[in-house]
Amino acid sequence: MKIEKVPMKGLTSEEYEKALKISWKPKLQYAWDNGIAIGKYLQGLKEGKLLASCCNRCGRIMLPVRSFCELCWRPTDGEIAVNDTGVVNTFAICHVNWDASRLKPDEPRHIPAVIEIDGASKGQGIMHVLGNVDPAKVKIGMKVKAVWKPVAERVGSIDDIRFFEPY
Amino acid sequence: MSFKDSIHLNTKLGYFEGEIPVNYQYTLGVAGNIFFKTLMEKDEFIASECSECGTKTIYPLIYCEECFAPIEKYVPIGLVGELYSYTHCYYDYQGIRHEKPHVLGLVRFKGVQGGIVHRIEVKPEELKIGMKVGAKLKPKNERNGGIDDIIHFEKV
Amino acid sequence: MGYRKVAIVGAGITKFVRRAEETGPEMAYLASKMALDQAGLKLKDVEMITLGTAPDAFDGVHMKGEYLLSGAGGNGKQYIRNFVGGGTGVFAPIHGWMHVASGACDVCLVVCSEKMSSCHPHPQGAFLTIFDHTTEQPLKPTLIWIFALEMRRYMETYGLTKADIARVAVKNKNNALDHPSSQVADTVTLEDVLNSEVLAEPVHRLDISPASDGAAAMVLVSEHVAKRLTDKPVWIDGVGWNLDTAYWATKDLYYPRYVEKAARMAYEMAGITEPHKQIQVAEPYDPFDYKELHHLEGLLLCERGDAARLTAEGYTARTGNLPVCPSGGALGVGNPIAATGLMKVIEIFLQLREEAGKRQVPGKPRVGLAQAWGDLMQVGTVIVLRR
């Protein structure tokens, strides 16, 4: 048995433009419930606090808040506020939007990062973005601190932290 | 065991809104192209015919669903079929009420598997399962290779 | 362990392309028919079918499994769709193996098909909701973020450079020149990869596999059927799969533990105690170049942090001690998600039969492995084949 010739040849961009096609633009809109645990997490953010869940069995302090410990598979035992500082575990400097379109030269680059939060168990990171920093100077292990929106502008969203900046 | 908290006041429930921002362009496919190009240019429905077991299928396929042989033959079957079933639709897909009900039907063709679902324009008192109906097509210059090239099926 | 032996006796594949004229069911048919013809079987001989395909939102067809059914030969048969995200392509033959190994049937057709070109402006749009809707989506993440984050952590942990990683793209894109299905095979050099556009530092454009349309299929049979059909059966000796939590930011991004767990399951079943000595050809999943290195380590085929050095020394070249992605992989052949994983299993099947043509690795390999990966750094699927 040999596989030397395979079917299908694909369309060039031109052929694709000309090909008969049917278009559909669905309206896929959702309202996702926060649920109880994340609801508390968001309420904490509104109050300028980063909340973490505790599990008394494994002793972990976990972010974000969750109803159950996924390792012990039992309900968590309450929340505590951890620091709004942390350490950059990893980061990227992104030059493209999700649709593969490119950011314009003068647009600020997105700098997503995984930040291990101080006061939570080791390795408990959250994804956020870095700001107020020269992208070329970002380093793994850098200490960063949350920059909060003014109280009046907070709505109970992860965006209530505008970004993390070095301190 | 259960979670230690619950929310009993539903006004306290928050939510986050978002969307999946995509749209789609579907190519008609190899058999779909043959069907809609023939309809556009020659005013004819085309069925696929299996050279192994003889099964004819509409909409045509590039393979026989029965015996999986590749299709080598596409045959014209005219524009007239039989009304296999129908329904009166009072609402459109967004839940908006039509001024008068639309009749939607499944039209089948003699000796051919499958069928075409489309709008049926027949006087209510004449509407009957088994009646002969034919496709009324848009003028040639208005066709663009889709199911709307057929305006509706009507009594013949 | 009481499993029946399961053999692969036929395979089929389409070309992987940017935009196919063919519909999903038409693509599924072309691959399925080819696999049955190669096995010398008719559709009526097939008892059960398992179909692997990525999320419905790619093709823009809800209930895609049912939509693809007739092209995959499922009409009026025991047909089921399987799905574990990007790991689906290797899970599909594992699922087929379950059907035959359990005795539920003697002949099972495994089909994977993907048509990503339907999705505009970019298939990534369908991926956005993979992130947690409340704690992550407001940050407007894009899929490439997490790969860039994982790649940087991997580089940092082992002190690797971008060149160390780009060598995988060079190898695979060049290997793919010999694959009839390939979409983006190219004679690229290390400089080409390093000088290609930066998308999300450290990820460059040529570090990434393309979005593709394509299909692949494979016929699995029980031992007594295999003996009737061929004197060159390839046996599925071990299968493994493992999934990790969606709290991806809390994991060690430099090492895929779930891949290791999947591999250990497959190795135990296959009686493999020293994988780096016993596996003779491997097809780990390579949607990004660093992923191949990551996965070689997770599969225990080399020491942690050592995959880049081995690649630089030619150890993973087609003529090396352990040929890795001799097909050209997702980076070279293309990446129609589920079909890519099955393409990799097909490559090992052909290599073990010494029927891989120009891609044939030397040394008459007897044991090979394919692996797929997916989602938020969560899924590992592994299959071990033996001739």
XYZ file of C-alpha atoms in Angstrom, chain B residues 16 18-33 52 60-71, chain C residues 20-23 25-26 29 32-33 36 43 57-60 70-71 73 75 115 118-121 125-126 128-129 133 138:
60
model
C -20.944 38.700 32.057
C -20.016 38.301 25.420
C -20.273 36.946 21.939
C -18.589 34.666 19.454
C -17.734 37.139 16.690
C -17.625 34.899 13.648
C -19.359 34.658 10.311
C -19.251 31.881 7.766
C -18.738 31.387 4.041
C -19.770 27.926 2.954
C -18.576 26.671 -0.419
C -21.258 24.661 -2.197
C -18.957 21.700 -2.672
C -18.328 19.619 -5.769
C -21.844 18.171 -6.092
C -23.499 21.373 -4.856
C -21.741 23.315 -7.598
C -23.060 0.471 -8.936
C -26.752 15.252 -5.498
C -23.717 13.820 -3.674
C -20.255 12.868 -4.939
C -20.757 9.440 -3.346
C -23.574 6.946 -2.992
C -24.886 6.914 0.558
C -25.995 3.292 0.080
C -22.899 1.575 -1.318
C -20.226 4.291 -0.970
C -19.257 4.136 -4.657
C -18.016 7.399 -6.153
C -20.581 9.122 -8.367
C -11.318 23.442 -0.083
C -14.098 23.537 -2.637
C -15.329 20.236 -1.161
C -17.824 20.306 1.698
C -18.920 15.390 4.120
C -17.236 15.330 0.694
C -15.812 10.647 1.943
C -12.851 7.193 4.054
C -13.221 5.684 0.600
C -11.516 1.240 2.651
C -18.653 -0.073 3.356
C -17.915 26.629 15.457
C -15.000 26.017 13.044
C -17.096 24.592 10.237
C -20.068 26.698 11.338
C -22.909 10.122 5.454
C -19.494 11.095 4.075
C -20.022 6.049 5.853
C -25.517 5.913 7.280
C -13.066 22.508 7.311
C -15.638 28.442 6.491
C -14.923 30.511 9.579
C -14.366 34.257 9.079
C -12.695 36.602 9.736
C -12.832 33.845 16.658
C -14.332 30.504 17.551
C -12.139 33.152 22.100
C -14.618 31.537 24.453
C -15.776 34.212 30.312
C -12.569 40.852 29.697
